[in-house]
């Protein structure tokens, strides 16, 4: 009886200790983007770093429709962190699509890399300018993605009604590349890092070419949304692209909920920079993730992230 009692006591203690350990573990889900883009592998890489190097934290990455979808998931508290393009600015301030519904819980944590708008047209489509999009089949990004929101903004700036003047196709990054191969679309408005798979695939196969965005349209978009800046895609970035391409770009970030404890976000921010080489291995674009770029994040920094940046002298 004594032996059984001792075994029972030990089992109870193990249960209590293990339950206590689990209770102390924080679980964080990182919303990313479609699997054909860069957001997903970067988000997965960050989740791996945080799980490995931040005590009592278990993080995982979730493939999503992109920025707009990520904000919806953060609204529902289904995710606690996310990759986001420049539309985080609109969401926080209640602008454009978010008019009258600001999302003041959003906080900046990590600056990532610039994302240019990249416009591809199918060879033989006859499309030379944005005006030629009228009546054509255009990939404008997955539903509830930052790409869709940005594509609509661009089309309106070019004098086109995205719901009437074009045949919009809500395709993700990977599906857009396949659609060119299957001749299901005439053009695509892409938003993402240089070298993303959905652009590399059709250019490598010689299916598409790029067109410039006119200065007049760029200036209109930049004036309307100050997070954009003029950008040039260098010549030969992609196969069969001998000339530079005029466009504009916006910064992307990792945003977190204001509800995450300060110390935890501090440790997450610190771990991301201390193990940056792991992220650069995933994509060379992560070389552009620098502490100094945190000053370009256009919503309030999370106090934990701000503590880290101040500590290393990146911001005042």
Coordinates of C-alpha atoms in Angstrom, one line a residue:
X1 CA 0.0 0.0 0.0
X2 CA 2.8 2.4 0.9
X3 CA 4.5 1.7 -2.4
X4 CA 1.3 2.4 -4.3
X5 CA 0.7 5.5 -2.4
X6 CA 4.3 6.8 -3.2
X7 CA 3.8 6.0 -6.9
X8 CA 0.5 7.9 -6.8
X9 CA 2.1 10.9 -5.1
X10 CA 4.9 10.9 -7.7
X11 CA 2.4 10.8 -10.6
X12 CA 0.4 13.6 -9.1
X13 CA 3.5 15.7 -8.7
X14 CA 4.6 15.0 -12.3
X15 CA 1.1 16.0 -13.5
X16 CA 1.2 19.2 -11.5
X17 CA 4.7 20.2 -12.7
X18 CA 3.9 19.4 -16.3
X19 CA 0.6 21.3 -16.1
X20 CA 2.4 24.3 -14.5
X21 CA 5.0 24.2 -17.3
X22 CA 2.3 24.1 -20.0
X23 CA 0.5 27.0 -18.3
X24 CA 3.6 29.1 -18.5
X25 CA 4.1 28.5 -22.2
X26 CA 2.8 31.2 -24.5
X27 CA 1.5 30.1 -27.9
X28 CA 1.7 32.5 -30.8
X29 CA 0.5 31.9 -34.4
X30 CA 2.1 34.0 -37.1
X31 CA -0.2 34.9 -40.1
X32 CA 1.8 35.0 -43.3
X33 CA 0.6 34.8 -47.0
X34 CA 0.1 32.3 -49.7
X35 CA 2.7 29.5 -50.0
X36 CA 3.9 30.8 -53.4
X37 CA 5.1 34.1 -51.9
X38 CA 7.9 35.0 -49.5
X39 CA 5.8 35.9 -46.5
X40 CA 5.1 32.2 -45.6
X41 CA 8.7 30.9 -45.5
X42 CA 9.8 34.1 -43.7
X43 CA 7.0 33.7 -41.1
X44 CA 7.8 30.0 -40.7
X45 CA 11.5 30.9 -40.2
X46 CA 10.7 33.5 -37.5
X47 CA 8.4 31.0 -35.8
X48 CA 11.2 28.5 -35.7
X49 CA 13.6 31.0 -34.2
X50 CA 11.2 32.2 -31.6
X51 CA 10.3 28.6 -30.5
X52 CA 13.9 27.7 -30.3
X53 CA 15.4 30.7 -28.7
X54 CA 12.7 32.5 -26.7
X55 CA 12.0 30.8 -23.4
X56 CA 8.5 29.4 -22.8
X57 CA 7.3 30.4 -26.3
X58 CA 5.9 28.1 -28.9
X59 CA 5.2 29.7 -32.3
X60 CA 3.9 28.4 -35.6
X61 CA 3.2 29.9 -39.0
X62 CA -0.2 29.9 -40.8
X63 CA -0.6 30.3 -44.5
X64 CA -3.2 33.0 -45.2
X65 CA -4.6 35.2 -47.9
X66 CA -2.2 38.0 -47.0
X67 CA -2.3 41.3 -45.1
X68 CA -6.1 42.0 -45.2
X69 CA -6.8 38.4 -44.2
X70 CA -4.2 38.6 -41.4
X71 CA -5.9 41.7 -40.0
X72 CA -9.2 39.9 -40.0
X73 CA -7.6 37.0 -38.1
X74 CA -6.0 39.4 -35.6
X75 CA -9.4 41.0 -35.1
X76 CA -10.7 37.6 -34.1
X77 CA -7.6 36.9 -32.0
X78 CA -6.9 33.8 -34.0
X79 CA -3.3 35.0 -34.7
X80 CA -1.1 37.2 -32.6
X81 CA 1.5 38.3 -35.1
X82 CA 1.6 38.7 -38.9
X83 CA 3.6 39.7 -41.9
X84 CA 2.0 42.8 -43.4
X85 CA 2.5 45.0 -46.4
X86 CA 1.8 48.8 -46.3
X87 CA -1.9 48.3 -45.8
X88 CA -1.2 48.0 -42.0
X89 CA -1.0 51.8 -42.1
X90 CA -4.5 52.1 -43.6
X91 CA -5.9 49.6 -41.1
X92 CA -4.4 51.3 -38.1
X93 CA -5.6 54.7 -39.2
X94 CA -9.0 53.7 -40.6
X95 CA -8.3 54.7 -44.2
X96 CA -9.4 53.5 -47.6
X97 CA -11.0 50.1 -47.2
X98 CA -10.8 50.5 -43.4
X99 CA -12.6 53.9 -43.3
X100 CA -14.5 54.1 -40.0
X101 CA -13.0 50.9 -38.6
X102 CA -9.5 51.7 -37.3
X103 CA -7.4 48.9 -35.8
X104 CA -5.6 50.6 -32.9
X105 CA -4.4 47.3 -31.4
X106 CA -1.8 46.9 -34.2
X107 CA 1.8 47.5 -33.1
X108 CA 5.0 47.4 -35.2
X109 CA 7.7 45.0 -34.3
X110 CA 10.1 44.1 -37.2
X111 CA 10.9 46.0 -40.4
X112 CA 11.4 43.5 -43.2
X113 CA 12.2 44.5 -46.8
X114 CA 10.6 46.7 -49.6
X115 CA 7.9 45.2 -51.8
X116 CA 7.4 46.7 -55.2
X117 CA 4.3 46.5 -57.4
X118 CA 5.3 44.3 -60.3
X119 CA 3.1 44.3 -63.4
X120 CA 3.5 41.4 -65.8
X121 CA 1.6 41.1 -69.1
X122 CA 1.4 38.0 -71.3
X123 CA 3.5 38.1 -74.4
X124 CA 1.2 38.6 -77.4
X125 CA -1.6 40.2 -75.3
X126 CA -1.1 43.6 -76.9
X127 CA -1.0 45.3 -73.6
X128 CA 1.5 48.1 -73.6
X129 CA 0.1 50.4 -70.9
X130 CA -2.3 50.3 -68.0
X131 CA -5.0 51.8 -70.2
X132 CA -4.8 48.6 -72.3
X133 CA -6.1 46.6 -69.2
X134 CA -9.7 47.5 -70.2
X135 CA -11.6 44.3 -70.9
X136 CA -8.7 42.1 -70.1
X137 CA -8.3 39.2 -67.6
X138 CA -6.2 40.6 -64.8
X139 CA -4.9 38.8 -61.7
X140 CA -5.3 41.2 -58.8
X141 CA -4.3 39.0 -55.9
X142 CA -6.0 36.6 -53.6
X143 CA -9.3 37.6 -51.9
X144 CA -8.6 39.7 -48.8
X145 CA -5.0 40.2 -49.6
X146 CA -2.9 43.3 -49.5
X147 CA -2.2 42.7 -53.2
X148 CA -5.9 43.0 -54.0
X149 CA -6.2 46.3 -52.1
X150 CA -3.1 47.7 -53.7
X151 CA -4.2 46.6 -57.2
X152 CA -7.5 48.3 -56.8
X153 CA -5.8 51.5 -55.6
X154 CA -3.5 51.4 -58.7
X155 CA -6.3 50.8 -61.2
X156 CA -8.3 53.7 -59.8
X157 CA -5.3 56.0 -60.0
X158 CA -4.9 54.9 -63.6
X159 CA -8.5 55.9 -64.3
X160 CA -9.9 52.3 -64.4
X161 CA -12.8 50.9 -62.4
X162 CA -11.6 47.6 -61.0
X163 CA -15.1 46.1 -60.9
X164 CA -16.2 47.1 -64.4
X165 CA -13.3 47.9 -66.7
X166 CA -11.4 44.7 -66.2
X167 CA -12.1 41.0 -65.6
X168 CA -10.5 40.6 -62.2
X169 CA -9.1 37.3 -61.2
X170 CA -8.5 36.7 -57.4
X171 CA -5.4 34.5 -57.7
X172 CA -2.6 34.0 -55.2
X173 CA 1.1 34.3 -56.0
X174 CA 1.6 30.7 -57.1
X175 CA -1.7 30.4 -59.0
X176 CA -0.9 33.6 -61.0
X177 CA 2.2 31.9 -62.4
X178 CA 0.3 28.9 -63.4
X179 CA -2.5 31.0 -64.9
X180 CA 0.0 32.6 -67.3
X181 CA 1.2 29.1 -68.4
X182 CA -2.4 28.0 -69.0
X183 CA -3.2 31.3 -70.8
X184 CA -6.1 32.0 -68.4
X185 CA -5.0 35.6 -67.7
X186 CA -3.6 38.5 -69.8
X187 CA -1.8 40.4 -67.1
X188 CA -1.1 40.5 -63.3
X189 CA -0.6 43.1 -60.7
X190 CA 1.8 41.6 -58.2
X191 CA 2.9 43.0 -54.9
X192 CA 5.9 41.3 -53.2
X193 CA 9.6 41.0 -52.9
X194 CA 11.9 40.9 -56.0
X195 CA 12.5 37.3 -56.9
X196 CA 9.3 35.8 -55.6
X197 CA 8.2 32.5 -57.1
X198 CA 5.0 33.7 -58.8
X199 CA 7.1 36.2 -60.9
X200 CA 10.2 34.0 -61.4
X201 CA 8.2 31.1 -62.9
X202 CA 6.5 32.9 -65.8
X203 CA 9.6 35.0 -66.6
X204 CA 11.8 32.0 -66.6
X205 CA 9.4 30.3 -69.0
X206 CA 9.4 33.3 -71.3
X207 CA 5.6 33.8 -70.9
X208 CA 5.5 37.4 -69.8
X209 CA 7.1 40.9 -70.0
X210 CA 7.0 43.9 -67.7
X211 CA 5.4 47.3 -68.2
X212 CA 6.2 50.6 -66.5
X213 CA 3.8 52.5 -64.3
X214 CA 3.6 56.1 -65.6
X215 CA 5.0 58.8 -63.4
X216 CA 1.6 60.5 -63.3
X217 CA 0.0 57.4 -61.8
X218 CA 2.9 56.8 -59.4
X219 CA 2.8 60.4 -58.1
X220 CA -0.9 60.1 -57.6
X221 CA -0.6 56.9 -55.6
X222 CA 2.3 58.2 -53.5
X223 CA 0.4 61.5 -52.7
X224 CA -2.6 59.5 -51.6
X225 CA -0.8 56.9 -49.6
X226 CA 2.5 58.3 -48.1
X227 CA 3.9 54.9 -47.2
X228 CA 4.6 54.3 -51.0
X229 CA 7.9 55.5 -52.6
X230 CA 9.2 55.5 -56.1
X231 CA 11.1 52.3 -57.0
X232 CA 13.0 50.9 -60.0
X233 CA 13.3 47.2 -60.6
X234 CA 16.9 46.8 -61.8
X235 CA 17.5 45.5 -65.3
X236 CA 18.0 41.7 -65.5
X237 CA 16.4 41.1 -62.1
X238 CA 14.4 38.5 -64.0
X239 CA 15.1 36.4 -67.1
X240 CA 14.1 38.3 -70.3
X241 CA 14.0 41.6 -68.5
X242 CA 16.8 43.7 -70.2
X243 CA 15.5 47.1 -69.1
X244 CA 14.8 48.7 -65.7
X245 CA 11.1 48.9 -64.8
X246 CA 9.5 52.0 -63.2
X247 CA 7.2 51.3 -60.4
X248 CA 6.7 52.1 -56.7
X249 CA 7.2 50.1 -53.5
X250 CA 6.2 50.0 -49.9
X251 CA 7.8 48.6 -46.8
X252 CA 6.5 45.4 -45.1
X253 CA 6.7 44.6 -41.4
X254 CA 5.9 42.1 -38.7
X255 CA 3.0 43.5 -36.7
X256 CA 1.9 42.1 -33.3
X257 CA -1.0 42.6 -31.1
X258 CA -0.7 45.3 -28.4
X259 CA -1.9 42.6 -25.9
X260 CA 1.4 40.6 -26.1
X261 CA 3.5 41.2 -23.0
X262 CA 6.3 43.7 -23.3
X263 CA 9.1 41.3 -22.2
X264 CA 8.0 38.6 -24.7
X265 CA 8.0 41.0 -27.7
X266 CA 11.4 42.3 -26.5
X267 CA 12.8 38.7 -26.5
X268 CA 11.2 38.0 -29.9
X269 CA 12.6 41.1 -31.5
X270 CA 16.1 40.4 -30.0
X271 CA 16.0 36.8 -31.2
X272 CA 15.0 37.8 -34.7
X273 CA 18.0 40.0 -35.1
X274 CA 20.5 37.8 -33.3
X275 CA 19.6 34.9 -35.7
X276 CA 19.0 37.0 -38.8
X277 CA 21.4 34.8 -40.8
X278 CA 18.8 32.0 -40.6
X279 CA 16.3 34.3 -42.3
X280 CA 18.8 35.4 -44.9
X281 CA 19.3 31.7 -45.7
X282 CA 15.5 31.5 -46.5
X283 CA 15.6 34.6 -48.8
X284 CA 18.4 37.1 -49.4
X285 CA 15.8 39.9 -49.1
X286 CA 16.0 39.5 -45.4
X287 CA 19.4 41.2 -45.5
X288 CA 17.3 44.4 -45.7
X289 CA 16.0 43.8 -42.2
X290 CA 17.9 46.3 -40.1
X291 CA 17.1 47.8 -36.7
X292 CA 17.6 51.2 -38.1
X293 CA 14.7 50.6 -40.5
X294 CA 12.3 50.4 -37.5
X295 CA 12.0 54.2 -37.7
X296 CA 10.2 53.8 -41.0
X297 CA 7.4 51.7 -39.4
X298 CA 4.4 54.1 -39.6
X299 CA 2.4 52.8 -36.7
X300 CA 3.4 52.8 -33.0
X301 CA 6.1 50.3 -32.1
X302 CA 5.2 47.7 -29.5
X303 CA 6.9 48.8 -26.2
X304 CA 8.9 45.5 -26.2
X305 CA 10.3 46.2 -29.6
X306 CA 10.9 49.8 -28.8
X307 CA 12.9 48.8 -25.7
X308 CA 15.2 46.6 -27.9
X309 CA 15.7 49.4 -30.5
X310 CA 16.5 52.0 -27.9
X311 CA 18.8 49.6 -26.1
X312 CA 21.0 49.1 -29.2
X313 CA 20.7 52.8 -30.2
X314 CA 18.7 52.2 -33.4
X315 CA 16.0 54.6 -32.4
X316 CA 15.8 57.4 -29.8

